[in-house]
Coordinates of C-alpha atoms in Angstrom, one line a residue:
X1 CA -0.1 0.0 0.2
X2 CA 1.3 3.6 -1.0
X3 CA 1.4 6.0 2.0
X4 CA 1.9 9.7 0.5
X5 CA 5.0 11.6 2.1
X6 CA 3.4 14.3 4.4
X7 CA 5.6 17.3 4.3
X8 CA 6.2 19.1 7.6
X9 CA 5.0 22.7 7.6
X10 CA 8.0 25.2 7.4
X11 CA 8.6 27.2 11.0
X12 CA 6.3 30.0 11.4
X13 CA 7.3 33.1 13.8
X14 CA 5.3 34.0 16.6
X15 CA 5.4 36.8 18.9
X16 CA 5.0 36.9 22.5
X17 CA 4.4 40.4 23.8
X18 CA 6.7 41.0 26.7
X19 CA 9.7 42.9 28.4
X20 CA 13.3 42.0 28.0
X21 CA 15.6 43.4 30.6
X22 CA 19.5 43.4 30.7
X23 CA 20.9 40.9 33.6
X24 CA 22.6 42.9 36.3
X25 CA 26.1 42.5 37.3
X26 CA 29.0 41.8 35.2
X27 CA 31.6 39.1 34.5
X28 CA 34.2 38.6 36.8
X29 CA 37.7 39.5 35.9
X30 CA 39.3 35.8 36.3
X31 CA 41.2 35.3 33.1
X32 CA 40.4 32.4 31.0
X33 CA 42.8 30.6 28.6
X34 CA 40.2 29.9 25.8
X35 CA 41.4 27.4 23.3
X36 CA 38.7 26.6 20.5
X37 CA 40.7 27.5 17.3
X38 CA 40.5 25.9 15.0
X39 CA 38.0 23.7 16.5
X40 CA 39.0 21.2 13.6
X41 CA 42.5 20.3 13.8
X42 CA 43.9 19.0 10.7
X43 CA 47.4 19.4 11.4
X44 CA 49.4 19.2 14.5
X45 CA 51.0 22.4 16.1
X46 CA 50.1 25.0 18.5
X47 CA 46.4 25.5 19.3
X48 CA 47.2 28.4 22.0
X49 CA 50.5 29.7 23.6
X50 CA 50.6 32.5 26.0
X51 CA 54.3 32.1 26.7
X52 CA 56.8 34.9 25.6
X53 CA 57.6 34.8 21.9
X54 CA 61.2 35.5 22.6
X55 CA 63.6 32.8 21.5
X56 CA 60.5 31.0 19.5
X57 CA 60.9 29.5 16.1
X58 CA 57.6 31.4 15.3
X59 CA 57.1 34.3 17.6
X60 CA 54.0 35.2 16.3
X61 CA 52.3 32.1 17.8
X62 CA 53.1 33.3 21.2
X63 CA 50.9 35.7 23.2
X64 CA 53.1 36.5 26.0
X65 CA 50.7 36.6 29.0
X66 CA 51.3 35.1 32.4
X67 CA 48.4 33.8 35.0
X68 CA 48.8 34.1 38.7
X69 CA 46.1 33.2 41.2
X70 CA 42.7 32.1 40.0
X71 CA 42.5 31.3 36.3
X72 CA 40.4 28.9 34.1
X73 CA 41.5 26.5 31.3
X74 CA 39.1 26.0 28.6
X75 CA 39.8 23.7 25.4
X76 CA 37.2 22.4 23.1
X77 CA 38.6 20.5 20.0
X78 CA 37.4 17.9 17.1
X79 CA 40.0 15.5 15.1
X80 CA 38.9 14.1 12.0
X81 CA 41.4 11.5 10.3
X82 CA 41.4 12.6 6.6
X83 CA 45.2 12.7 5.4
X84 CA 45.1 12.5 1.8
X85 CA 48.5 11.2 1.4
X86 CA 47.8 8.4 4.0
X87 CA 44.1 7.7 4.0
X88 CA 44.8 4.5 6.3
X89 CA 46.6 6.6 9.1
X90 CA 43.8 6.4 12.0
X91 CA 46.0 7.0 14.8
X92 CA 44.7 9.5 17.6
X93 CA 45.7 13.0 17.6
X94 CA 47.0 14.1 21.3
X95 CA 46.0 17.5 23.1
X96 CA 48.2 18.6 26.0
X97 CA 48.2 21.6 28.4
X98 CA 51.5 22.6 29.5
X99 CA 52.2 24.8 32.3
X100 CA 55.7 26.5 32.3
X101 CA 57.0 28.5 35.5
X102 CA 59.5 31.1 34.6
X103 CA 60.3 32.1 38.0
X104 CA 63.2 31.2 40.5
X105 CA 61.0 29.3 43.3
X106 CA 58.5 26.5 42.9
X107 CA 55.0 27.3 41.7
X108 CA 52.1 25.2 42.9
X109 CA 49.0 24.8 40.7
X110 CA 45.9 23.4 42.4
X111 CA 42.9 22.0 40.1
X112 CA 40.0 23.1 42.1
X113 CA 37.6 21.4 39.7
X114 CA 37.7 20.0 36.3
X115 CA 36.6 17.5 33.7
X116 CA 37.7 16.6 30.2
X117 CA 35.7 14.1 28.0
X118 CA 35.6 12.7 24.6
X119 CA 32.3 12.7 22.3
X120 CA 33.1 8.9 22.0
X121 CA 32.7 7.0 24.0
X122 CA 32.3 9.1 27.1
X123 CA 29.5 11.5 26.1
X124 CA 27.8 10.7 22.6
X125 CA 25.6 13.2 20.9
X126 CA 22.3 11.4 21.6
X127 CA 18.9 12.4 21.3
X128 CA 17.4 13.7 24.5
X129 CA 13.8 15.2 25.4
X130 CA 13.6 18.9 25.8
X131 CA 14.1 18.2 29.8
X132 CA 15.3 15.7 31.7
X133 CA 15.5 15.9 35.5
X134 CA 18.5 13.7 37.1
X135 CA 19.9 13.0 40.5
X136 CA 23.4 14.7 41.0
X137 CA 25.2 11.3 41.1
X138 CA 23.5 10.2 37.8
X139 CA 23.9 12.8 35.5
X140 CA 22.4 13.3 32.2
X141 CA 24.3 14.6 29.4
X142 CA 24.6 14.8 25.2
X143 CA 28.1 15.6 24.0
X144 CA 31.3 16.1 25.7
X145 CA 30.7 19.9 26.4
X146 CA 27.2 18.9 28.4
X147 CA 29.1 16.6 30.4
X148 CA 31.8 18.5 31.5
X149 CA 29.3 21.5 32.4
X150 CA 27.5 19.1 34.5
X151 CA 30.7 18.2 36.4
X152 CA 31.7 21.4 37.2
X153 CA 28.2 22.8 38.2
X154 CA 28.5 19.5 40.8
X155 CA 32.4 21.2 41.4
X156 CA 33.8 17.7 40.7
X157 CA 37.3 17.1 39.9
X158 CA 37.4 14.2 37.6
X159 CA 39.6 11.6 38.9
X160 CA 42.1 11.4 36.1
X161 CA 43.0 15.2 36.8
X162 CA 45.9 16.0 39.2
X163 CA 44.8 17.6 42.4
X164 CA 47.6 19.9 42.2
X165 CA 50.9 20.4 40.4
X166 CA 54.4 21.7 41.5
X167 CA 56.2 23.3 38.9
X168 CA 60.1 23.4 39.3
X169 CA 61.7 27.0 38.4
X170 CA 62.5 27.4 35.0
X171 CA 60.5 24.0 34.1
X172 CA 57.5 22.8 32.3
X173 CA 54.9 20.3 33.1
X174 CA 52.1 18.6 31.8
X175 CA 48.9 19.4 33.1
X176 CA 47.2 17.4 30.5
X177 CA 48.2 14.9 28.1
X178 CA 45.1 13.2 26.6
X179 CA 44.3 11.6 23.3
X180 CA 41.2 12.2 20.8
X181 CA 41.0 8.5 19.1
X182 CA 39.6 7.8 16.0
X183 CA 40.4 4.6 15.0
X184 CA 37.2 2.6 15.7
X185 CA 34.9 5.3 14.4
X186 CA 33.2 5.8 11.3
X187 CA 33.3 8.4 10.4
X188 CA 36.7 8.8 11.9
X189 CA 36.2 11.8 13.6
X190 CA 35.9 12.6 17.5
X191 CA 36.3 15.5 19.8
X192 CA 37.3 16.6 23.2
X193 CA 35.9 19.3 25.5
X194 CA 38.2 20.3 29.0
X195 CA 37.4 22.9 31.5
X196 CA 39.3 23.5 34.8
X197 CA 39.4 25.8 37.6
X198 CA 43.1 26.5 39.0
X199 CA 45.0 28.4 41.4
X200 CA 48.6 29.4 40.8
X201 CA 50.8 30.3 43.6
X202 CA 52.9 32.3 41.2
X203 CA 53.2 33.5 37.5
X204 CA 53.1 30.6 34.9
X205 CA 52.5 30.4 31.3
X206 CA 50.0 28.2 29.6
X207 CA 50.0 26.1 26.1
X208 CA 47.6 23.9 24.4
X209 CA 49.2 21.7 21.9
X210 CA 48.1 19.3 19.3
X211 CA 50.5 16.4 18.2
X212 CA 50.0 12.9 16.4
X213 CA 50.5 9.8 18.7
X214 CA 54.0 7.9 18.7
X215 CA 53.4 4.7 16.9
X216 CA 55.8 1.7 17.1
X217 CA 56.3 -0.9 14.2
X218 CA 53.0 -3.1 15.7
X219 CA 51.0 -0.4 15.3
X220 CA 51.2 0.5 19.1
X221 CA 50.2 4.0 20.0
X222 CA 51.9 5.9 22.9
X223 CA 51.5 9.6 23.8
X224 CA 54.1 12.3 22.9
X225 CA 56.4 12.7 26.1
X226 CA 57.1 16.3 27.8
X227 CA 60.3 16.9 25.7
X228 CA 58.3 16.3 22.6
X229 CA 55.8 18.8 23.5
X230 CA 58.5 21.3 24.4
X231 CA 60.1 20.8 20.9
X232 CA 56.8 21.4 19.3
X233 CA 56.3 24.5 21.3
X234 CA 59.6 26.0 20.6
X235 CA 59.6 25.2 16.7
X236 CA 55.9 25.0 15.6
X237 CA 53.5 27.4 14.3
X238 CA 50.0 27.6 14.8
X239 CA 47.6 24.3 14.3
X240 CA 45.5 24.0 11.3
X241 CA 43.5 24.6 9.2
X242 CA 42.8 28.0 10.3
X243 CA 39.0 28.8 11.1
X244 CA 37.0 31.6 9.2
X245 CA 38.6 34.9 9.9
X246 CA 36.0 37.2 12.0
X247 CA 34.7 40.1 10.8
X248 CA 35.4 43.6 12.7
X249 CA 33.4 45.1 15.1
X250 CA 31.3 47.6 14.0
X251 CA 28.1 50.0 14.8
X252 CA 26.2 48.6 12.0
X253 CA 26.7 44.9 11.6
X254 CA 25.3 43.2 8.4
X255 CA 26.6 39.7 8.0
X256 CA 28.7 38.7 11.1
X257 CA 31.6 36.1 11.0
X258 CA 32.1 35.6 14.7
X259 CA 35.2 33.4 14.6
X260 CA 36.3 31.0 16.9
X261 CA 38.4 31.9 20.1
X262 CA 41.9 31.3 20.6
X263 CA 43.5 33.9 23.4
X264 CA 42.6 34.8 26.9
X265 CA 39.4 36.2 27.8
X266 CA 38.2 38.2 30.9
X267 CA 35.7 36.5 32.9
X268 CA 34.9 33.2 34.2
X269 CA 31.3 33.4 36.1
X270 CA 28.7 35.9 35.9
X271 CA 26.9 36.3 39.7
X272 CA 23.9 38.1 40.0
X273 CA 21.0 38.9 42.2
X274 CA 18.2 40.4 40.1
X275 CA 15.9 42.9 41.9
X276 CA 13.4 45.7 41.0
X277 CA 16.1 48.4 41.6
X278 CA 18.0 47.0 38.7
X279 CA 15.1 48.3 36.5
X280 CA 15.0 51.4 38.5
X281 CA 12.2 50.3 40.6
X282 CA 12.4 50.7 44.6
X283 CA 8.9 49.9 45.5
X284 CA 9.8 46.5 47.0
X285 CA 13.6 46.9 47.8
X286 CA 15.6 43.8 47.6
X287 CA 13.1 41.6 45.8
X288 CA 11.9 41.2 42.2
X289 CA 8.3 41.7 41.8
X290 CA 6.4 38.9 39.9
X291 CA 4.7 39.8 36.4
X292 CA 1.3 40.6 36.3
X293 CA -1.0 37.9 35.7
X294 CA -0.5 36.2 32.3
X295 CA 2.8 38.3 31.5
X296 CA 6.4 37.6 31.4
X297 CA 9.7 39.1 31.8
X298 CA 13.0 38.0 30.5
X299 CA 16.8 38.4 31.3
X300 CA 19.6 37.7 28.6
X301 CA 22.1 34.9 29.0
X302 CA 25.2 35.3 26.6
X303 CA 23.8 37.9 24.7
X304 CA 26.4 39.1 22.1
X305 CA 27.3 41.5 19.5
X306 CA 24.6 41.3 17.0
X307 CA 22.1 39.6 19.4
X308 CA 21.2 41.6 22.4
X309 CA 17.5 41.5 22.0
X310 CA 17.1 45.2 22.5
X311 CA 18.9 44.9 26.3
X312 CA 21.9 47.2 24.9
X313 CA 23.8 44.4 26.8
X314 CA 26.6 42.5 25.2
X315 CA 27.6 39.8 27.9
X316 CA 30.6 38.4 25.7
X317 CA 33.9 38.4 27.7
X318 CA 36.6 40.8 26.2
X319 CA 39.7 39.2 24.8
X320 CA 42.9 40.6 27.0
X321 CA 45.1 38.7 24.2
X322 CA 44.3 36.9 20.8
X323 CA 45.6 35.7 17.5
X324 CA 44.7 38.3 14.8
X325 CA 42.7 35.6 12.7
X326 CA 40.3 34.7 15.6
X327 CA 37.2 36.0 17.7
X328 CA 37.5 39.5 18.7
X329 CA 35.3 38.4 21.9
X330 CA 34.3 35.4 23.7
X331 CA 31.3 35.2 21.6
X332 CA 29.0 32.4 23.5
X333 CA 31.2 32.7 26.8
X334 CA 31.5 29.1 26.8
X335 CA 32.0 27.3 30.1
X336 CA 31.2 30.6 31.7
X337 CA 29.1 30.1 35.0
X338 CA 25.9 32.0 35.5
X339 CA 25.2 32.0 39.0
X340 CA 21.7 33.8 39.3
X341 CA 19.1 34.8 42.1
X342 CA 15.7 35.8 41.8
X343 CA 14.5 37.2 45.2
X344 CA 10.7 36.9 43.7
X345 CA 8.0 39.0 45.5
X346 CA 4.2 38.7 45.0
X347 CA 2.7 42.3 45.7
X348 CA -0.9 40.9 45.0
X349 CA -3.8 39.9 47.6
X350 CA -4.3 36.7 45.9
X351 CA -1.8 33.4 45.3
X352 CA 0.2 33.7 42.0
X353 CA 1.4 30.7 40.3
X354 CA 4.9 31.2 38.8
X355 CA 7.3 29.6 36.6
X356 CA 10.8 30.0 35.4
X357 CA 12.1 28.7 32.1
X358 CA 15.5 28.8 29.8
X359 CA 14.6 29.8 26.4
X360 CA 15.9 30.2 23.1
X361 CA 14.2 32.9 21.2
X362 CA 15.0 34.0 17.7
X363 CA 18.4 36.1 17.4
X364 CA 17.6 39.9 17.1
X365 CA 20.2 42.8 17.9
X366 CA 17.2 44.9 18.4
X367 CA 13.5 43.7 18.7
X368 CA 11.7 44.0 15.7
X369 CA 8.4 43.3 17.6
X370 CA 6.9 44.4 21.2
X371 CA 8.6 41.1 22.5
X372 CA 10.6 37.9 21.8
X373 CA 9.9 35.7 18.9
X374 CA 9.9 31.9 18.5
X375 CA 9.1 29.4 16.0
X376 CA 6.2 26.8 15.5
X377 CA 6.9 24.3 14.3
X378 CA 10.6 24.0 15.7
X379 CA 13.3 23.9 13.1
X380 CA 15.8 21.2 13.3
X381 CA 18.7 22.8 14.5
X382 CA 19.8 22.3 18.3
X383 CA 20.8 25.7 19.8
X384 CA 21.2 24.8 23.6
X385 CA 22.4 21.4 25.2
X386 CA 23.4 21.4 28.7
X387 CA 22.6 21.1 32.5
X388 CA 20.9 23.6 34.7
X389 CA 20.8 23.4 38.7
X390 CA 17.5 25.1 40.3
X391 CA 17.1 25.8 44.0
X392 CA 14.2 27.1 45.9
X393 CA 11.9 26.1 48.6
X394 CA 8.6 24.4 47.3
X395 CA 5.1 25.1 47.9
X396 CA 5.6 23.0 51.3
X397 CA 8.7 25.1 52.4
X398 CA 10.8 22.4 51.8
X399 CA 14.2 22.9 50.1
X400 CA 14.4 21.6 46.6
X401 CA 17.5 21.3 44.4
X402 CA 16.7 20.1 40.8
X403 CA 19.6 19.0 38.4
X404 CA 17.7 19.4 34.6
X405 CA 19.5 18.6 31.6
X406 CA 17.7 21.0 28.8
X407 CA 17.8 20.7 24.9
X408 CA 16.5 23.5 22.8
X409 CA 16.2 24.1 19.3
X410 CA 16.5 27.5 17.7
X411 CA 13.5 29.4 18.6
X412 CA 12.0 27.4 21.2
X413 CA 10.0 28.4 24.1
X414 CA 11.1 26.6 27.3
X415 CA 9.0 24.2 29.6
X416 CA 9.2 25.2 33.4
X417 CA 12.4 24.5 35.3
X418 CA 10.6 25.4 38.3
X419 CA 6.8 25.8 39.3
X420 CA 5.6 27.3 42.4
X421 CA 2.6 29.3 44.0
X422 CA 3.4 32.2 46.0
X423 CA 0.9 33.4 48.8
X424 CA -0.2 37.0 48.8
X425 CA 2.8 39.4 49.7
X426 CA 5.0 36.4 49.7
X427 CA 8.6 36.5 49.2
X428 CA 10.8 33.6 47.6
X429 CA 14.3 33.1 46.3
X430 CA 14.9 31.1 43.4
X431 CA 18.6 30.3 42.5
X432 CA 19.7 29.5 38.9
X433 CA 23.1 27.8 38.0
X434 CA 24.5 26.9 34.7
X435 CA 27.4 26.7 32.7
X436 CA 27.2 27.6 29.1
X437 CA 27.8 24.7 27.0
X438 CA 30.1 24.4 24.1
X439 CA 28.4 23.8 21.1
X440 CA 25.3 26.1 22.1
X441 CA 24.5 29.0 20.2
X442 CA 23.6 32.3 21.8
X443 CA 21.4 34.1 23.0
X444 CA 19.1 32.5 25.5
X445 CA 16.8 33.9 28.1
X446 CA 15.7 33.6 31.7
X447 CA 11.8 34.0 31.4
X448 CA 9.7 34.4 34.6
X449 CA 6.1 34.2 34.0
X450 CA 2.9 34.2 36.1
X451 CA 0.1 31.8 35.2

């Protein structure tokens, strides 16, 4: 029997009239070693080096930036085996994080938290529902960036990472030396995401490097040793192929090429308590008045140049140093923690049911309508994939911590992360914690809606 194919209706834009507000506060000043270009490693070389250029074979590959105290290391790269001269070569690509002490005293680097996962087999990109609650010890994830962010939200340090490094004067040490294997995969492509929170007792330089595995006559792979990494750092240029060159930031952007990030960004977390005072209203000091019945307000998450949703706020971390052919800002804020508190207040004399949701509206710099726009039905592109933690007291007054994995497509309205009923004149705090996951596409919003 013949069944005719039924074509899906093209996505239609719908408008939800509402207010969109800038997020109060700002990024902190913690520097982030941000290694994401080239995303796809084709040839070995330097992914990112903050070493001084003096004495290096290719000085333009070194950005001369020393870290001291708190800093983060973020690295997100993909490897695909496609050597036209040797198509049968399916050896792994190794990625290393090298730390160097330029001083005359030992330096201690503490790994406060961190994780590094492969796409295969650690965290494959499986299809998940839009929302999946999960207990803290049984995380849900889809993709390595999603899994890494889940570990960091919980404050974990992966067992494979050292708790501490002691770097001798004038010496270098490997913080990480990990493979991206492809031999068992079809097609032979794999990725690795890494994020670490570090604290250094003295100045250090850091480099992320890519090199093929050592393979002996029996086909056995071993990791490049420290001396090989030091030689590569000394003699190599930047790895290839290079990503698309970004367009300069202007006041009137047309087509924007953001580019991938390779440099040191300023800002690892955004901590804010959202109140009416941030919107110029002091009627209920220290609290946030919920929207009127049937209305909503939203606060931008990872808004960016060309995607500010009429907030006038670009949340992208500024680059302290960068390679000339990479992103001008850390668009997307991959790995940045948003720690947001909403002290909600019901000013009415009747109970009000309130929801909080993460949403992915259609990207606009200035809203072309009197609210946010969404698609219905949804297109196929996934724009957000990662864990969110919500903390509040439920309607029984009991403390509740919810871990929820969220997947959203472009233009998707969000299902509630939390739903509760505020009594007349009641105040209730809600905390939302998320780390912006790699492979996501900004901007998003946190929406507070009164039913």
